[in-house]
Each structure stands twice: as structure tokens, then as C-alpha cells.
Coordinates of N, CA and C in Angstrom, one line a residue:
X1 N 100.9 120.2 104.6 CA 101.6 120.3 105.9 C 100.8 119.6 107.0
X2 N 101.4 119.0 107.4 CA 100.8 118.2 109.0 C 101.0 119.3 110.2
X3 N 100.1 119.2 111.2 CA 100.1 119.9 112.1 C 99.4 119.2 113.1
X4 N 99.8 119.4 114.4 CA 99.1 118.6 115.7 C 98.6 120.0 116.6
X5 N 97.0 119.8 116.9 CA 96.4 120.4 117.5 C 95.4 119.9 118.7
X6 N 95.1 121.1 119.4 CA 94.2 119.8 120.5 C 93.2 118.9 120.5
X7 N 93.1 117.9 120.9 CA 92.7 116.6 120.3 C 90.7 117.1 120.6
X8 N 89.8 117.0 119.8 CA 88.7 117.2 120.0 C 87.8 116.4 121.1
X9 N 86.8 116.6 122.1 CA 86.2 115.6 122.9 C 85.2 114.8 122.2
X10 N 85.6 113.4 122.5 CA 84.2 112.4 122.1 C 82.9 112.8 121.9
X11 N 82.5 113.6 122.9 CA 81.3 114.4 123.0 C 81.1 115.2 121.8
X12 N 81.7 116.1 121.7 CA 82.4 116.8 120.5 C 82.0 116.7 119.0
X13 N 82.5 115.5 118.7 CA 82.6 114.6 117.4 C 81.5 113.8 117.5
X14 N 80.8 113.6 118.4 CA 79.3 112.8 118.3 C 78.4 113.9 117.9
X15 N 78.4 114.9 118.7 CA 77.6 115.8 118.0 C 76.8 116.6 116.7
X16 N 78.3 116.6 115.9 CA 78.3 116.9 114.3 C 78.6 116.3 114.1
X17 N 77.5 116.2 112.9 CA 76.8 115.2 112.0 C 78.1 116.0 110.7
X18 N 78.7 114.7 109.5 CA 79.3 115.2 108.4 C 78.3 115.7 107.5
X19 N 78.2 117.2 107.0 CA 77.4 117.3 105.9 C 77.5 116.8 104.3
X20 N 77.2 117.2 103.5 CA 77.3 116.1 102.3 C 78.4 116.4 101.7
X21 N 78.8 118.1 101.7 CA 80.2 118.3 100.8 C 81.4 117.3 101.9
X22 N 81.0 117.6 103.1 CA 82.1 116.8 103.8 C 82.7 115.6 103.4
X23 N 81.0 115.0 103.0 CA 81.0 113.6 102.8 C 81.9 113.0 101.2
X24 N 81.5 113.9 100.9 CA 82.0 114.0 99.1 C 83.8 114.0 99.2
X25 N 84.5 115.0 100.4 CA 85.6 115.3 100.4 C 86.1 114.5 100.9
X26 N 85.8 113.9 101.9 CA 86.6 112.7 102.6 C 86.4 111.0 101.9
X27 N 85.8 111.4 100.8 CA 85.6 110.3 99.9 C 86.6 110.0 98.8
X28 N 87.3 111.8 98.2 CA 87.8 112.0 97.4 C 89.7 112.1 98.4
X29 N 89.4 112.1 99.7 CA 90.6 112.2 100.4 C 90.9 110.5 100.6
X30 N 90.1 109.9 101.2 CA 90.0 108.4 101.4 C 90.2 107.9 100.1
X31 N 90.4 108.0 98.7 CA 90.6 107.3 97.7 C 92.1 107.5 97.5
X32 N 92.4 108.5 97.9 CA 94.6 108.8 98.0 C 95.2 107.0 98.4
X33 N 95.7 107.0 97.5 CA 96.6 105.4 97.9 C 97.9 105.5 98.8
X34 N 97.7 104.3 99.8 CA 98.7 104.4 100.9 C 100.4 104.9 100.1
X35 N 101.1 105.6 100.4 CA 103.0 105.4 99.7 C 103.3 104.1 99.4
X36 N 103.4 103.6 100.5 CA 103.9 102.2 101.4 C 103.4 101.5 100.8
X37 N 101.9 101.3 100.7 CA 101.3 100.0 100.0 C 99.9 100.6 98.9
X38 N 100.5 100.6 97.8 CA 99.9 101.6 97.0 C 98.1 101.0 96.6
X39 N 98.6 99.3 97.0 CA 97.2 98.2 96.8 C 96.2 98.9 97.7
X40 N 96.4 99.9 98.7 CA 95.6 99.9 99.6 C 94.9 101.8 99.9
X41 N 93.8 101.9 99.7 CA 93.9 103.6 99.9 C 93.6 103.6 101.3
X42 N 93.8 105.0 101.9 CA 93.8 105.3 102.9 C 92.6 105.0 103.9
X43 N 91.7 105.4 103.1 CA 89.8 104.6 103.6 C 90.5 103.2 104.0
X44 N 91.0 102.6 103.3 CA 91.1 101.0 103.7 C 91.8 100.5 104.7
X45 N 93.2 101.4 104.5 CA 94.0 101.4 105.8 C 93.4 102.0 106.9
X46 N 92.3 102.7 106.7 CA 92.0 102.9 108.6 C 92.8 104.3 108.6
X47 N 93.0 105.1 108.2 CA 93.8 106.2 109.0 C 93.0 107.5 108.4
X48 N 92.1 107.7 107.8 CA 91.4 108.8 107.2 C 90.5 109.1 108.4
X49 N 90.6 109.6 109.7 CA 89.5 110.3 110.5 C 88.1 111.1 109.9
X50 N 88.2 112.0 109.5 CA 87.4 112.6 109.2 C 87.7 114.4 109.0
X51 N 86.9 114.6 108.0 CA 87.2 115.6 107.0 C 85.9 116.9 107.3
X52 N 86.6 118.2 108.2 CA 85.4 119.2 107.9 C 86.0 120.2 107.3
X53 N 84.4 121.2 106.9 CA 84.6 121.9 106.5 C 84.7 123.5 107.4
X54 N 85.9 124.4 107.4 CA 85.6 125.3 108.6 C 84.8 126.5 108.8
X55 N 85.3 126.7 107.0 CA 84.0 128.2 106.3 C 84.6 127.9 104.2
X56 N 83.7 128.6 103.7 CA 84.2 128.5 102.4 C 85.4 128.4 101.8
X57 N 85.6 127.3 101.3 CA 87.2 127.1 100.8 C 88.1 126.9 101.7
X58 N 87.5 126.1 102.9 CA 89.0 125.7 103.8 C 88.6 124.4 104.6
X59 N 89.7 123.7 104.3 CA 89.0 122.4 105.0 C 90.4 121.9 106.0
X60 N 89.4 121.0 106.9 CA 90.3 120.4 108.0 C 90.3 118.7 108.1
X61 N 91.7 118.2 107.5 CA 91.5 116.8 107.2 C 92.1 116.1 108.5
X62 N 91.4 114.7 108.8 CA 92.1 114.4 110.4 C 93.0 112.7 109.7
X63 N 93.9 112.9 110.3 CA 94.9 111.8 109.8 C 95.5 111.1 110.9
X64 N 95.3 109.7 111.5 CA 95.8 108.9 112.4 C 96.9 108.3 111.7
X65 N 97.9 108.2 111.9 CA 99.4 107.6 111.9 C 99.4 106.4 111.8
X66 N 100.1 105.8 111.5 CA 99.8 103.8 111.8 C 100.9 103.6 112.7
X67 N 102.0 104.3 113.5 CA 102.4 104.4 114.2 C 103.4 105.8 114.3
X68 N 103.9 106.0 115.8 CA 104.3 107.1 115.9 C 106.1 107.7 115.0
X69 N 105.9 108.6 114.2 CA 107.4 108.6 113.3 C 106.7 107.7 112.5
X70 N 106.1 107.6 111.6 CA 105.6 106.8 110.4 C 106.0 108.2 109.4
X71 N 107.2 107.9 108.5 CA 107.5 108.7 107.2 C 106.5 108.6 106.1
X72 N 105.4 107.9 106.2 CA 104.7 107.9 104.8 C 103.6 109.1 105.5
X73 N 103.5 109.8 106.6 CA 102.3 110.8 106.7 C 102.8 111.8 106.1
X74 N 103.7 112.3 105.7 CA 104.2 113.6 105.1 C 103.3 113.4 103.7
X75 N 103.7 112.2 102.9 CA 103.7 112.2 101.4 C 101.5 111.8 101.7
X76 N 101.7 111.2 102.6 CA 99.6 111.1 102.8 C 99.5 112.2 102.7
X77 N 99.7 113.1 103.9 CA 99.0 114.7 103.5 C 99.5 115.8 102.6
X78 N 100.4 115.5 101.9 CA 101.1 115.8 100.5 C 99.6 115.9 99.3
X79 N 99.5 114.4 99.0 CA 98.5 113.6 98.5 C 97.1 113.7 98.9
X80 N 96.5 113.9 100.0 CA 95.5 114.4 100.3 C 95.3 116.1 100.0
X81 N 96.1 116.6 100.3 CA 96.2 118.4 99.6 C 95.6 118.7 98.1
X82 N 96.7 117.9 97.5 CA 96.2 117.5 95.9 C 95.1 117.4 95.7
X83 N 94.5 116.4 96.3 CA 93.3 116.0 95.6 C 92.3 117.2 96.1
X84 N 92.1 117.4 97.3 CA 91.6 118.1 97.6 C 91.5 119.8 96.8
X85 N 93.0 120.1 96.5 CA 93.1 121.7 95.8 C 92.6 121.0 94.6
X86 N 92.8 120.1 93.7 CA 92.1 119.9 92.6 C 90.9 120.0 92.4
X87 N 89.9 119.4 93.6 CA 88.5 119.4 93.7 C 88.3 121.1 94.0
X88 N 89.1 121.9 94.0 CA 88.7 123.6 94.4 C 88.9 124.0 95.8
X89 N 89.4 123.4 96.2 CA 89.5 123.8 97.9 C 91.0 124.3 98.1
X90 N 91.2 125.4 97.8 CA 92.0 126.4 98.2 C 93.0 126.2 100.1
X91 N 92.1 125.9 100.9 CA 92.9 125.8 102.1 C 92.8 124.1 102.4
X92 N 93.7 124.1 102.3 CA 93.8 122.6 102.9 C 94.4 122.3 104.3
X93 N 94.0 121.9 105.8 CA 95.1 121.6 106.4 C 95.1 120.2 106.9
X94 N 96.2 119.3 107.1 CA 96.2 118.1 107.8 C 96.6 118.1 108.7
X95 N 95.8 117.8 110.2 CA 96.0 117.5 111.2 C 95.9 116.2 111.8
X96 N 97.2 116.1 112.0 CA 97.3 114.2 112.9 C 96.8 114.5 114.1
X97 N 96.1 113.2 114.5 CA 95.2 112.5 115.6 C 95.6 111.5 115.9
X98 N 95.9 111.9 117.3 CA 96.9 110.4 117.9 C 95.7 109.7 118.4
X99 N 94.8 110.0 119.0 CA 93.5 109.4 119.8 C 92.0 109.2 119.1
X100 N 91.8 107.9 118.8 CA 92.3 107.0 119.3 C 93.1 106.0 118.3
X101 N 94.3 105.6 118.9 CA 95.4 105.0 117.9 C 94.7 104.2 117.5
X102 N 95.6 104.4 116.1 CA 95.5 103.3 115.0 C 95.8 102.0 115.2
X103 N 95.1 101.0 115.3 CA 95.0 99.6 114.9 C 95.4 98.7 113.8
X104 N 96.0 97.5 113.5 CA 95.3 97.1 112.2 C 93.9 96.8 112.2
X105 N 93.4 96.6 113.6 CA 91.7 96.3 113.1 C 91.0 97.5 112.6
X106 N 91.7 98.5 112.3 CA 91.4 99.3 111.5 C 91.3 99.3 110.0
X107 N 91.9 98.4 109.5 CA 91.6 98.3 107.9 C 90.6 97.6 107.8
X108 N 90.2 97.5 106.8 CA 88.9 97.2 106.5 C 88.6 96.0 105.7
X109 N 87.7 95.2 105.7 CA 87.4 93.8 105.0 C 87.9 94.0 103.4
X110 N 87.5 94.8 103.0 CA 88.2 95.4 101.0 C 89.9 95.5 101.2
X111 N 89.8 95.6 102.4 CA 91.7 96.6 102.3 C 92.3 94.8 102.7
X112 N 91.8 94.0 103.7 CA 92.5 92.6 103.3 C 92.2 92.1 102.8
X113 N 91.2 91.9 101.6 CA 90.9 91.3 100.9 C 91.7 91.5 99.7
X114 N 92.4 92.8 99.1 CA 93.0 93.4 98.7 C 94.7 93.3 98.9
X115 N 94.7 93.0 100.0 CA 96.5 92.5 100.8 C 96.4 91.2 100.4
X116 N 94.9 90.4 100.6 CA 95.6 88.8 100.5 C 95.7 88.6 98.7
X117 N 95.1 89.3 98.1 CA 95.1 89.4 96.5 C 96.5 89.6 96.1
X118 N 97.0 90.7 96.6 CA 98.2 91.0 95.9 C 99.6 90.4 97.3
X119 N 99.2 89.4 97.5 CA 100.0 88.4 97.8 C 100.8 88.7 99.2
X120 N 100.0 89.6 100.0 CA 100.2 89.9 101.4 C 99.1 89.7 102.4
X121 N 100.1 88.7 103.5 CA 99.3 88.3 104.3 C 98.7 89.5 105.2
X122 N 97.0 89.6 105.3 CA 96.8 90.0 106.2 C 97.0 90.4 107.2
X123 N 96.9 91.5 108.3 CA 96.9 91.4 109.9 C 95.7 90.1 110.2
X124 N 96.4 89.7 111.2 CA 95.0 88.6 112.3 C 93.8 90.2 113.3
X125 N 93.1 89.6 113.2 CA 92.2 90.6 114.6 C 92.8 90.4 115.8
X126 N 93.1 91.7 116.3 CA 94.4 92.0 117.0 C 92.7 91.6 119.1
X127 N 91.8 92.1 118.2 CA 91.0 92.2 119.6 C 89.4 92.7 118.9
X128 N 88.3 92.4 119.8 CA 87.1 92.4 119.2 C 86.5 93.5 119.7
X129 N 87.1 94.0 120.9 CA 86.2 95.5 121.5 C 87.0 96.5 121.8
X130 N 86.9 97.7 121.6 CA 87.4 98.9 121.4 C 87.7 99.4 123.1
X131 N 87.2 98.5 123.9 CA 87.6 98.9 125.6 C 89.4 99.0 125.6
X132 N 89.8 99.0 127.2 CA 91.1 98.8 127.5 C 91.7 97.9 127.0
X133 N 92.9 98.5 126.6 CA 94.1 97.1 126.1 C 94.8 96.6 127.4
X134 N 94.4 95.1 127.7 CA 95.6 94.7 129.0 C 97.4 94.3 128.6
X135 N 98.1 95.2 129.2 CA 99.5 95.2 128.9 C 100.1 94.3 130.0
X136 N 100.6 93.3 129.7 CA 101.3 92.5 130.7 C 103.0 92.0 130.6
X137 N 103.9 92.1 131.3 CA 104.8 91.7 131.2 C 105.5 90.1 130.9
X138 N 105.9 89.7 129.6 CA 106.2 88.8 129.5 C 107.6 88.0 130.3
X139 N 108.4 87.0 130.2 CA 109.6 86.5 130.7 C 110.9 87.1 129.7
X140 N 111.7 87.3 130.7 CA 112.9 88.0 129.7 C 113.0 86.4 128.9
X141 N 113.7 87.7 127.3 CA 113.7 86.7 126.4 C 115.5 87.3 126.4
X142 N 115.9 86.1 126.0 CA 117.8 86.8 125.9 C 117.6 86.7 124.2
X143 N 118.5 87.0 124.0 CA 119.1 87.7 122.4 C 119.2 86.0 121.7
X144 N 119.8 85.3 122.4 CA 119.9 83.2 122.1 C 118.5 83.0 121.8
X145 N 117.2 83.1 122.6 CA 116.1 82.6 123.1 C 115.3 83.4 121.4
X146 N 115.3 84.4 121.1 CA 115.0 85.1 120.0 C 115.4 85.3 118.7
X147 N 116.6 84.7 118.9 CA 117.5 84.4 117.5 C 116.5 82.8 117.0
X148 N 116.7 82.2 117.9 CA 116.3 80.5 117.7 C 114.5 81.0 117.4
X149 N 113.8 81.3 118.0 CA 112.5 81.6 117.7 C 112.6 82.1 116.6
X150 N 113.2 82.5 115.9 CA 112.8 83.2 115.0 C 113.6 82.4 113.4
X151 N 114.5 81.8 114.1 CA 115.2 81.1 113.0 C 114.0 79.9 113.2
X152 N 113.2 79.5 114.0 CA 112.3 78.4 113.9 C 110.8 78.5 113.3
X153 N 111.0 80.1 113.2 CA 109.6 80.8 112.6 C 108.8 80.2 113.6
X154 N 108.6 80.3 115.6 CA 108.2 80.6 116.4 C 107.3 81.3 116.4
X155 N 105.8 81.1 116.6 CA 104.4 82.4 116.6 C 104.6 82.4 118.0
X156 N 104.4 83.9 118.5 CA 104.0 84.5 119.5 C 102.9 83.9 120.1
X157 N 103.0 83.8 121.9 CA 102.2 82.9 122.1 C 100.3 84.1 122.1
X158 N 99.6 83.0 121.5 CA 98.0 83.2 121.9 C 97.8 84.2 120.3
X159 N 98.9 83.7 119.4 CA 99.2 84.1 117.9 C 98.1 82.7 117.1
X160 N 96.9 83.6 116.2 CA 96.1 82.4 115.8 C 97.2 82.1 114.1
X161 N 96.8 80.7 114.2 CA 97.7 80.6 112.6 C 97.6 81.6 111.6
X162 N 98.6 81.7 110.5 CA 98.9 82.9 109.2 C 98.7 81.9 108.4
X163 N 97.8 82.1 107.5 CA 97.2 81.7 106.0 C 98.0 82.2 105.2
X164 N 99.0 81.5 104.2 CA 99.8 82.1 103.4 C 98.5 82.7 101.9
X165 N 99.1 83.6 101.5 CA 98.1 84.4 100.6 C 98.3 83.4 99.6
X166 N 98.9 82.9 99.0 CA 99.0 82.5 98.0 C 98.5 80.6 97.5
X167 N 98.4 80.0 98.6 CA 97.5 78.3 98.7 C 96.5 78.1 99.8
X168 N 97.0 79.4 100.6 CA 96.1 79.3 102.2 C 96.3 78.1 102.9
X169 N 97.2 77.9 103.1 CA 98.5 76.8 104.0 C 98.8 77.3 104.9
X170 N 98.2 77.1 106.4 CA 98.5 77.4 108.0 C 100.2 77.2 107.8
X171 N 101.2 76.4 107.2 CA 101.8 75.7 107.7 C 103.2 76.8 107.1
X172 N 103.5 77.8 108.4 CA 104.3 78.2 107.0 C 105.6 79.2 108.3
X173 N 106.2 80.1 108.0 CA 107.7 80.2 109.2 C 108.1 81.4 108.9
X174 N 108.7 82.2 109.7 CA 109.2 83.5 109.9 C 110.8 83.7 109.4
X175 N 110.4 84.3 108.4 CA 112.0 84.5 107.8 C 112.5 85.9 108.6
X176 N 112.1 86.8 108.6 CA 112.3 88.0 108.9 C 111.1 89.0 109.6
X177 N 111.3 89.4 110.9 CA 110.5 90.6 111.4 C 110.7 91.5 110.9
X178 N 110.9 91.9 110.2 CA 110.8 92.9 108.9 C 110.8 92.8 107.7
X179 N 110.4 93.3 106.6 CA 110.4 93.1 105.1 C 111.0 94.6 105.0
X180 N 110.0 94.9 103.5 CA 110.7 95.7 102.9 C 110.1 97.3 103.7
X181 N 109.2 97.0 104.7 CA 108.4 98.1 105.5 C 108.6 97.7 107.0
X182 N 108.3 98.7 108.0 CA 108.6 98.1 109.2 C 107.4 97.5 109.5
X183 N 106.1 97.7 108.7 CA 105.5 97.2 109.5 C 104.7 96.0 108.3
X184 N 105.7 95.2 107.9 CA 105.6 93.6 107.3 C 106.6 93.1 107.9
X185 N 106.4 91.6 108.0 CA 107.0 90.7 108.3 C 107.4 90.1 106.7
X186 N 108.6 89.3 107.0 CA 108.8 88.0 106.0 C 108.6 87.0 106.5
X187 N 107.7 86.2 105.7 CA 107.6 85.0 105.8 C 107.6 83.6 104.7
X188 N 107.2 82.4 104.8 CA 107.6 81.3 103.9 C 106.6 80.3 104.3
X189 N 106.1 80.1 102.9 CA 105.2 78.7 103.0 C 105.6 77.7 103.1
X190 N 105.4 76.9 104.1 CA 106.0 75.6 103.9 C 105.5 74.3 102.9
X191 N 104.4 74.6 102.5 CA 103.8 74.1 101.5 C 104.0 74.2 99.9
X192 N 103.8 75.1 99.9 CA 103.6 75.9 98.3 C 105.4 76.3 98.4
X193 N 105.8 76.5 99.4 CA 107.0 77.2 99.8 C 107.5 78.9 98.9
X194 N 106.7 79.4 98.8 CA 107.0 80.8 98.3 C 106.6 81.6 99.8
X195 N 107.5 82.8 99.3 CA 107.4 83.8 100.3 C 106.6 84.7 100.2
X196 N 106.6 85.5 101.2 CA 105.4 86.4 101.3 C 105.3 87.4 102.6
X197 N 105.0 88.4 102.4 CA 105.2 89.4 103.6 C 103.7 89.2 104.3
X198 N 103.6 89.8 105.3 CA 102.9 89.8 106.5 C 102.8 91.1 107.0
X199 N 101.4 91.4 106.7 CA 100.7 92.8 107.7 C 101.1 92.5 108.8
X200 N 102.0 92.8 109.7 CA 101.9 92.4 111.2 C 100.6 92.9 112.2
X201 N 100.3 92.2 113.2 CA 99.5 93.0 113.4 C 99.7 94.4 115.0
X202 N 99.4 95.3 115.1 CA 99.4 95.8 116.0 C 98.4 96.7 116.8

């Protein structure tokens, strides 16, 4: 069962240090494979916070979302329960952590290395420092101006090239902002010309 509690302070969480059973359990929780992308476990995807212990036989697992209403956290903390009651731990609870949101620069060098293997393009590095995100208002786009962008496989401006996973060919076009997840894209090599989804990034 997921549950949302008050969010702990920075201060807080710097303090305590993970002891070793901690360390052991958030190892054995971090190895659960994403629903959605089964290539990838949750350590890799970035959404495994951190795992304590509160007194004998009860533990508190911290789970960041990859976005907000993401249906695959039910079956994550499903899956994390499991492993956990298997390993002997009688109380299990998952608590989602909105703060601080999930990234893709949250996955990890193994977790794309692992996406571009099994033939999905990576996310790009969305940003290099964990400071403020600047949000700025773009030009209205009409429904025409977005149809054509996208039928022209159009990158988003200040978008660095997509390496298709499969020749590593810059040269390649936007079939679909969505695939078979909301958060892939479709896309097409222009080279090799095979398709291939896209971590988008956010």
C-alpha cells in the first residue's frame, strides 16, 4: 500500500546515516524491475529513495513517482512488499515522496546503457545542477504549427540530437509523442530506418 506522509527535512535526512540492514534492504528493494520497462530496476530508474528501518520487523520504503498519477507505483510498491516480506520483514510500508521530483537525470549510466541495449533511446541530460528549474513561456503554438512539427519530426528548440539505439545515426524523426508508455516517444531512423521509442526526457 502506498501512502503520502509529511515530507522529511533536508536536515533531517543528512543526519542519518543508512545502517547496514538498511543498506542490504534497499538493495534487495532497488533490484524490483520497473512494470513499464522491465529492462530497468528501480535503483536504475532513479525512484528508490531510501529505505529505513523503524523498530524490529518494520520497515519504511521511500518511493518518488516518475510523474504525478503514474499507474505503475501501485504494482512498484506491490513488488517491493514481496521482496521485502520474503527477506522476513513482516511490516512493510511505501511511502511516496514528491520532493525532490523525479528527473530522468535520475536514472543512472547502467539504466541507459541498458535502454540503449534493448533498443530504447535514452533520455538526453535534461540539466547539469540540481539548483532552480527556469520556466519560461514559449509562443503560442496552434494545433496546424504542431501537427506539421511533428509530422516533420521537428526537435524542440535547445533539443541536443537523438542517437538512434540501434546504428547511432543523429539523423532520425518523430513519429509519435507517445509510444506504447506515456513517457516514450516514437521515433525513426532515417538511416538504418527502423523504429524505436524514446525515453523522453523530463
Amino acid at each position: 500500500m502506498v501512502t503520502k506522509a509529511p515530507e522529511a527535512s533536508p536536515q533531517d535526512t543528512a543526519d542519518r546515516r543508512e545502517t547496514p540492514l538498511e543498506a542490504e534492504l534497499r538493495r534487495l528493494a532497488g533490484s524490483v524491475p520497473d512494470p513499464e520497462l522491465p529492462v530497468l530496476t528501480l535503483e536504475e530508474l532513479g525512484v528508490l529513495r531510501a529505505v529505513h528501518c523503524l523498530n524490529p520487523g518494520s520497515v519504511e520504503v521511500e518511493l518518488t513517482p516518475t510523474y504525478t498519477g503514474c499507474p505503475a507505483v501501485e504494482a512498484m510498491s506491490t513488488d517491493i512488499e514481496r521482496v521485502l516480506h520474503e527477506r522476513g520483514i513482516p511490516d512493510v510500508t511505501v511511502r511516496r515522496v514528491l520532493a525532490p521530483a523525479w528527473t530522468t537525470d535520475d536514472i543512472t549510466d547502467e539504466g541507459r546503457r541498458k535502454l540503449r541495449e534493448f533498443g530504447i533511446a535514452p533520455p538526453r541530460a535534461v540539466r547539469e545542477d540540481q539548483g532552480p528549474v527556469t520556466v519560461a513561456l514559449g509562443p503560442t503554438r496552434t494545433a496546424a504549427d504542431a501537427a506539421a512539427a511533428t509530422l516533420l519530426g521537428a526537435p524542440e528548440a535547445g533539443d541536443a540530437p537523438l542517437r538512434c539505439p540501434h546504428c547511432g545515426s543523429t539523423d532520425t524523426e518523430l513519429l509519435s509523442r507517445f509510444s506504447s508508455t506515456a513517457c516514450k516517444a516514437l521515433r525513426r531512423c532515417l538511416d538504418c530506418r527502423e523504429p524505436f521509442d524514446h525515453f523522453k526526457e523530463l
